Amino acid sequence: SQQGEEDPQALSIQEGENATMNCSYKTSINNLQWYRQNSGRGLVHLILIRSNEREKHSGRLRVTLDTSKKSSSLLITASRAADTASYFCATDHGGAQKLVFGQGTRLTINP
Amino acid sequence: DVKVTQSSRYLVKRTGEKVFLECVQDMDHENMFWYRQDPGLGLRLIYFSYDVKMKEKGDIPEGYSVSREKKERFSLILESASTNQTSMYLCASTITGGEFTGSYEQYFGPGTRLTVT
């Protein structure tokens, strides 16, 4: 299976702290994407990083990609209660626009 | 803004019933997808379609079929619902990426939570 793995499965931090989530995958990629899912809702796209990029920023989000280690990390700085959600990485391994999703990290921000 | 809508948020069906889940997108996207999401298993691709009347099996197509008669609409059909098909079903759409750009972001509907009793 090409499915990636996310680490940790669950993370609980205090509001204002930084949250880091990791994603590993098994085969080469075109790009890697991160999505957020609020409880019981659909997924929302956060950021896309291509295989020739090493780092990307969007607001309080910072994504890194290390293709030699087949891994990526998502950093959320200065966390807020509204960041409480599940976060998924998804990898494009080429062909037909398909993505392979990881199992997700459940992030809880405590006020 | 892209909008992907699903016909129901919650659905309860009996074992053996034929179930239709409808998905509509309003951004003229070529590609549409059906996933199911189960605790601890993440999202798994059931079927996808890259054009009208075109479909391809995903990772778990058994027990499901799909229909895409119009570009904006992609239907998931459970021919004879079973209790192991109780799940959250998510529809998504995206435009077609290029050979060197790869895929683009997927836009998701709100999901349908299906319970089969």
Short mmCIF file of N, CA, C and O in Angstrom, two decimals, chain A residues 3 9 30-31 33 35 37 39-46 48 50 86 88 91-104, chain B residues 9 31 33 35 37 40-45 48 56-57 88 90 94-97 99 101-111 113:
data_model
loop_
_atom_site.label_atom_id
_atom_site.label_comp_id
_atom_site.label_asym_id
_atom_site.label_seq_id
_atom_site.Cartn_x
_atom_site.Cartn_y
_atom_site.Cartn_z
N GLN A 3 -0.21 4.03 1.19
CA GLN A 3 -0.74 4.94 2.19
C GLN A 3 0.34 5.42 3.13
O GLN A 3 1.15 4.65 3.65
N GLN A 9 -0.65 10.20 16.23
CA GLN A 9 -2.06 9.99 15.90
C GLN A 9 -2.92 11.03 16.59
O GLN A 9 -3.98 11.42 16.07
N ASN A 30 4.76 13.39 -6.77
CA ASN A 30 4.75 14.64 -7.52
C ASN A 30 4.58 15.82 -6.56
O ASN A 30 5.21 16.86 -6.72
N ASN A 31 3.65 15.65 -5.63
CA ASN A 31 3.45 16.68 -4.63
C ASN A 31 2.85 16.07 -3.38
O ASN A 31 2.41 14.90 -3.38
N GLN A 33 0.14 17.19 -0.11
CA GLN A 33 -0.84 18.19 0.30
C GLN A 33 -1.26 17.93 1.75
O GLN A 33 -1.25 16.79 2.20
N TYR A 35 -4.47 18.68 4.51
CA TYR A 35 -5.88 19.03 4.63
C TYR A 35 -6.27 19.07 6.10
O TYR A 35 -5.68 18.37 6.94
N GLN A 37 -9.73 18.72 8.72
CA GLN A 37 -11.12 18.29 8.81
C GLN A 37 -11.64 18.60 10.19
O GLN A 37 -11.17 18.05 11.18
N SER A 39 -14.62 18.32 12.97
CA SER A 39 -15.38 17.13 13.36
C SER A 39 -16.63 16.94 12.52
O SER A 39 -17.48 17.83 12.44
N GLY A 40 -16.74 15.79 11.88
CA GLY A 40 -17.93 15.45 11.13
C GLY A 40 -18.15 16.21 9.84
O GLY A 40 -19.26 16.19 9.29
N ARG A 41 -17.12 16.88 9.36
CA ARG A 41 -17.26 17.69 8.15
C ARG A 41 -16.34 17.19 7.05
O ARG A 41 -15.60 16.23 7.23
N GLY A 42 -16.43 17.84 5.88
CA GLY A 42 -15.53 17.51 4.79
C GLY A 42 -14.14 18.07 5.04
O GLY A 42 -13.91 18.81 5.98
N LEU A 43 -13.20 17.69 4.17
CA LEU A 43 -11.83 18.16 4.29
C LEU A 43 -11.65 19.49 3.58
O LEU A 43 -12.28 19.75 2.56
N VAL A 44 -10.77 20.29 4.12
CA VAL A 44 -10.44 21.59 3.53
C VAL A 44 -8.95 21.61 3.23
O VAL A 44 -8.12 21.29 4.09
N HIS A 45 -8.61 22.00 2.01
CA HIS A 45 -7.22 22.04 1.59
C HIS A 45 -6.48 23.17 2.30
O HIS A 45 -6.99 24.29 2.43
N LEU A 46 -5.27 22.87 2.80
CA LEU A 46 -4.47 23.88 3.49
C LEU A 46 -3.30 24.35 2.63
O LEU A 46 -3.09 25.55 2.45
N LEU A 48 -0.16 22.96 -0.51
CA LEU A 48 0.41 21.98 -1.43
C LEU A 48 1.89 22.29 -1.60
O LEU A 48 2.26 23.45 -1.82
N ARG A 50 5.30 20.96 -3.75
CA ARG A 50 5.73 20.11 -4.86
C ARG A 50 7.04 19.40 -4.51
O ARG A 50 7.77 19.83 -3.62
N SER A 86 -8.79 17.46 12.78
CA SER A 86 -7.90 16.40 12.30
C SER A 86 -7.17 16.91 11.08
O SER A 86 -7.76 17.61 10.24
N PHE A 88 -4.69 15.87 7.79
CA PHE A 88 -4.32 14.74 6.93
C PHE A 88 -3.29 15.19 5.91
O PHE A 88 -3.40 16.27 5.32
N THR A 91 -0.71 12.35 -0.65
CA THR A 91 0.40 12.32 -1.60
C THR A 91 -0.08 11.96 -2.99
O THR A 91 -0.98 11.13 -3.19
N ASP A 92 0.53 12.63 -3.96
CA ASP A 92 0.27 12.40 -5.38
C ASP A 92 1.44 11.59 -5.90
O ASP A 92 2.56 12.09 -5.99
N HIS A 93 1.17 10.32 -6.27
CA HIS A 93 2.23 9.44 -6.75
C HIS A 93 2.23 9.32 -8.27
O HIS A 93 2.87 8.44 -8.84
N GLY A 94 1.46 10.22 -8.90
CA GLY A 94 1.45 10.23 -10.37
C GLY A 94 0.29 9.45 -10.92
O GLY A 94 -0.04 8.38 -10.44
N GLY A 95 -0.36 10.03 -11.93
CA GLY A 95 -1.43 9.32 -12.62
C GLY A 95 -2.81 9.68 -12.13
O GLY A 95 -3.13 9.48 -10.97
N ALA A 96 -3.61 10.24 -12.99
CA ALA A 96 -5.05 10.36 -12.81
C ALA A 96 -5.49 11.21 -11.63
O ALA A 96 -6.58 11.00 -11.12
N GLN A 97 -4.69 12.14 -11.19
CA GLN A 97 -5.11 13.10 -10.17
C GLN A 97 -5.45 12.47 -8.84
O GLN A 97 -6.05 13.12 -7.97
N LYS A 98 -5.13 11.21 -8.65
CA LYS A 98 -5.48 10.56 -7.39
C LYS A 98 -4.53 10.98 -6.28
O LYS A 98 -3.36 11.23 -6.50
N LEU A 99 -5.06 11.04 -5.06
CA LEU A 99 -4.27 11.28 -3.88
C LEU A 99 -4.39 10.09 -2.95
O LEU A 99 -5.42 9.43 -2.90
N VAL A 100 -3.32 9.85 -2.19
CA VAL A 100 -3.35 8.82 -1.16
C VAL A 100 -3.29 9.52 0.19
O VAL A 100 -2.33 10.25 0.46
N PHE A 101 -4.29 9.32 1.01
CA PHE A 101 -4.40 10.03 2.28
C PHE A 101 -3.82 9.21 3.42
O PHE A 101 -3.98 7.98 3.48
N GLY A 102 -3.18 9.91 4.34
CA GLY A 102 -2.76 9.27 5.58
C GLY A 102 -3.93 9.11 6.51
O GLY A 102 -5.06 9.50 6.20
N GLN A 103 -3.66 8.55 7.68
CA GLN A 103 -4.74 8.28 8.63
C GLN A 103 -5.08 9.47 9.49
O GLN A 103 -6.08 9.46 10.21
N GLY A 104 -4.26 10.50 9.45
CA GLY A 104 -4.59 11.74 10.13
C GLY A 104 -4.02 11.87 11.53
O GLY A 104 -3.75 10.88 12.21
N ARG B 9 -26.83 14.78 4.56
CA ARG B 9 -25.80 14.76 5.59
C ARG B 9 -25.85 13.47 6.39
O ARG B 9 -24.83 12.92 6.77
N ASN B 31 -12.47 16.00 -12.80
CA ASN B 31 -12.26 14.83 -11.96
C ASN B 31 -13.14 14.85 -10.71
O ASN B 31 -13.24 15.88 -10.03
N PHE B 33 -14.39 12.25 -7.23
CA PHE B 33 -13.95 11.12 -6.42
C PHE B 33 -14.99 10.79 -5.36
O PHE B 33 -15.65 11.69 -4.83
N TYR B 35 -14.87 8.79 -1.64
CA TYR B 35 -14.09 8.16 -0.59
C TYR B 35 -15.04 7.69 0.52
O TYR B 35 -16.12 8.24 0.70
N GLN B 37 -14.65 7.11 4.79
CA GLN B 37 -13.77 7.41 5.90
C GLN B 37 -14.23 6.64 7.12
O GLN B 37 -15.37 6.78 7.56
N GLY B 40 -9.55 5.27 12.21
CA GLY B 40 -8.31 4.51 12.18
C GLY B 40 -7.86 4.09 10.80
O GLY B 40 -6.74 3.59 10.63
N LEU B 41 -8.70 4.32 9.78
CA LEU B 41 -8.35 3.89 8.43
C LEU B 41 -8.16 5.07 7.47
O LEU B 41 -7.78 4.87 6.31
N GLY B 42 -8.46 6.27 7.92
CA GLY B 42 -8.31 7.42 7.05
C GLY B 42 -9.32 7.41 5.92
O GLY B 42 -10.39 6.81 6.02
N LEU B 43 -8.96 8.06 4.82
CA LEU B 43 -9.83 8.10 3.64
C LEU B 43 -9.37 7.03 2.67
O LEU B 43 -8.17 6.93 2.37
N ARG B 44 -10.32 6.28 2.16
CA ARG B 44 -10.01 5.27 1.16
C ARG B 44 -10.83 5.54 -0.09
O ARG B 44 -12.03 5.77 -0.01
N LEU B 45 -10.18 5.46 -1.23
CA LEU B 45 -10.82 5.79 -2.50
C LEU B 45 -11.66 4.63 -2.99
O LEU B 45 -11.17 3.51 -3.13
N PHE B 48 -13.31 6.78 -8.89
CA PHE B 48 -13.17 8.14 -9.37
C PHE B 48 -13.51 8.21 -10.85
O PHE B 48 -13.59 7.18 -11.54
N GLU B 56 -13.14 4.85 -12.96
CA GLU B 56 -12.09 3.88 -12.65
C GLU B 56 -12.24 3.45 -11.19
O GLU B 56 -12.62 4.25 -10.33
N LYS B 57 -11.92 2.21 -10.95
CA LYS B 57 -11.99 1.69 -9.59
C LYS B 57 -10.86 2.28 -8.75
O LYS B 57 -9.75 2.49 -9.22
N MET B 88 -18.73 7.16 6.83
CA MET B 88 -18.84 8.52 6.31
C MET B 88 -18.37 8.47 4.86
O MET B 88 -17.28 7.95 4.56
N LEU B 90 -17.44 10.67 1.50
CA LEU B 90 -16.99 12.00 1.09
C LEU B 90 -16.79 12.04 -0.41
O LEU B 90 -16.17 11.16 -0.99
N THR B 94 -11.72 17.96 -8.57
CA THR B 94 -10.52 18.73 -8.86
C THR B 94 -10.37 18.90 -10.36
O THR B 94 -10.93 18.12 -11.14
N ILE B 95 -9.59 19.90 -10.73
CA ILE B 95 -9.27 20.07 -12.14
C ILE B 95 -8.15 19.11 -12.52
O ILE B 95 -7.52 18.51 -11.65
N THR B 96 -7.89 19.00 -13.79
CA THR B 96 -6.84 18.10 -14.26
C THR B 96 -5.50 18.82 -14.26
O THR B 96 -5.37 19.89 -14.86
N GLY B 97 -4.54 18.23 -13.58
CA GLY B 97 -3.21 18.79 -13.56
C GLY B 97 -2.42 18.36 -14.78
O GLY B 97 -2.84 17.50 -15.54
N GLU B 99 1.31 17.15 -16.79
CA GLU B 99 2.31 16.10 -16.60
C GLU B 99 3.37 16.54 -15.61
O GLU B 99 3.86 15.74 -14.80
N THR B 101 3.02 19.31 -13.47
CA THR B 101 2.50 19.98 -12.28
C THR B 101 1.89 19.00 -11.29
O THR B 101 1.75 19.30 -10.12
N GLY B 102 1.51 17.85 -11.79
CA GLY B 102 0.85 16.90 -10.90
C GLY B 102 -0.55 17.35 -10.58
O GLY B 102 -1.12 18.21 -11.24
N SER B 103 -1.09 16.79 -9.54
CA SER B 103 -2.48 17.05 -9.19
C SER B 103 -2.63 18.40 -8.50
O SER B 103 -1.66 19.00 -8.03
N TYR B 104 -3.85 18.87 -8.46
CA TYR B 104 -4.19 20.09 -7.75
C TYR B 104 -5.00 19.74 -6.50
O TYR B 104 -5.33 18.59 -6.26
N GLU B 105 -5.35 20.76 -5.75
CA GLU B 105 -6.10 20.51 -4.52
C GLU B 105 -7.47 19.94 -4.85
O GLU B 105 -8.07 20.25 -5.88
N GLN B 106 -7.95 19.09 -3.95
CA GLN B 106 -9.29 18.54 -4.09
C GLN B 106 -10.24 19.34 -3.21
O GLN B 106 -9.89 19.74 -2.10
N TYR B 107 -11.43 19.54 -3.73
CA TYR B 107 -12.48 20.24 -3.00
C TYR B 107 -13.50 19.20 -2.54
O TYR B 107 -14.00 18.43 -3.35
N PHE B 108 -13.78 19.22 -1.25
CA PHE B 108 -14.63 18.20 -0.66
C PHE B 108 -16.02 18.71 -0.35
O PHE B 108 -16.21 19.88 0.02
N GLY B 109 -16.99 17.81 -0.46
CA GLY B 109 -18.31 18.07 0.06
C GLY B 109 -18.34 17.88 1.56
O GLY B 109 -17.35 17.44 2.16
N PRO B 110 -19.49 18.15 2.20
CA PRO B 110 -19.60 18.07 3.66
C PRO B 110 -19.67 16.64 4.19
O PRO B 110 -19.52 16.43 5.40
N GLY B 111 -19.88 15.68 3.31
CA GLY B 111 -19.95 14.28 3.74
C GLY B 111 -21.37 13.81 4.00
O GLY B 111 -22.26 14.59 4.34
N ARG B 113 -23.10 10.80 6.30
CA ARG B 113 -22.91 9.72 7.26
C ARG B 113 -24.01 8.70 7.06
O ARG B 113 -25.18 8.98 7.35
#
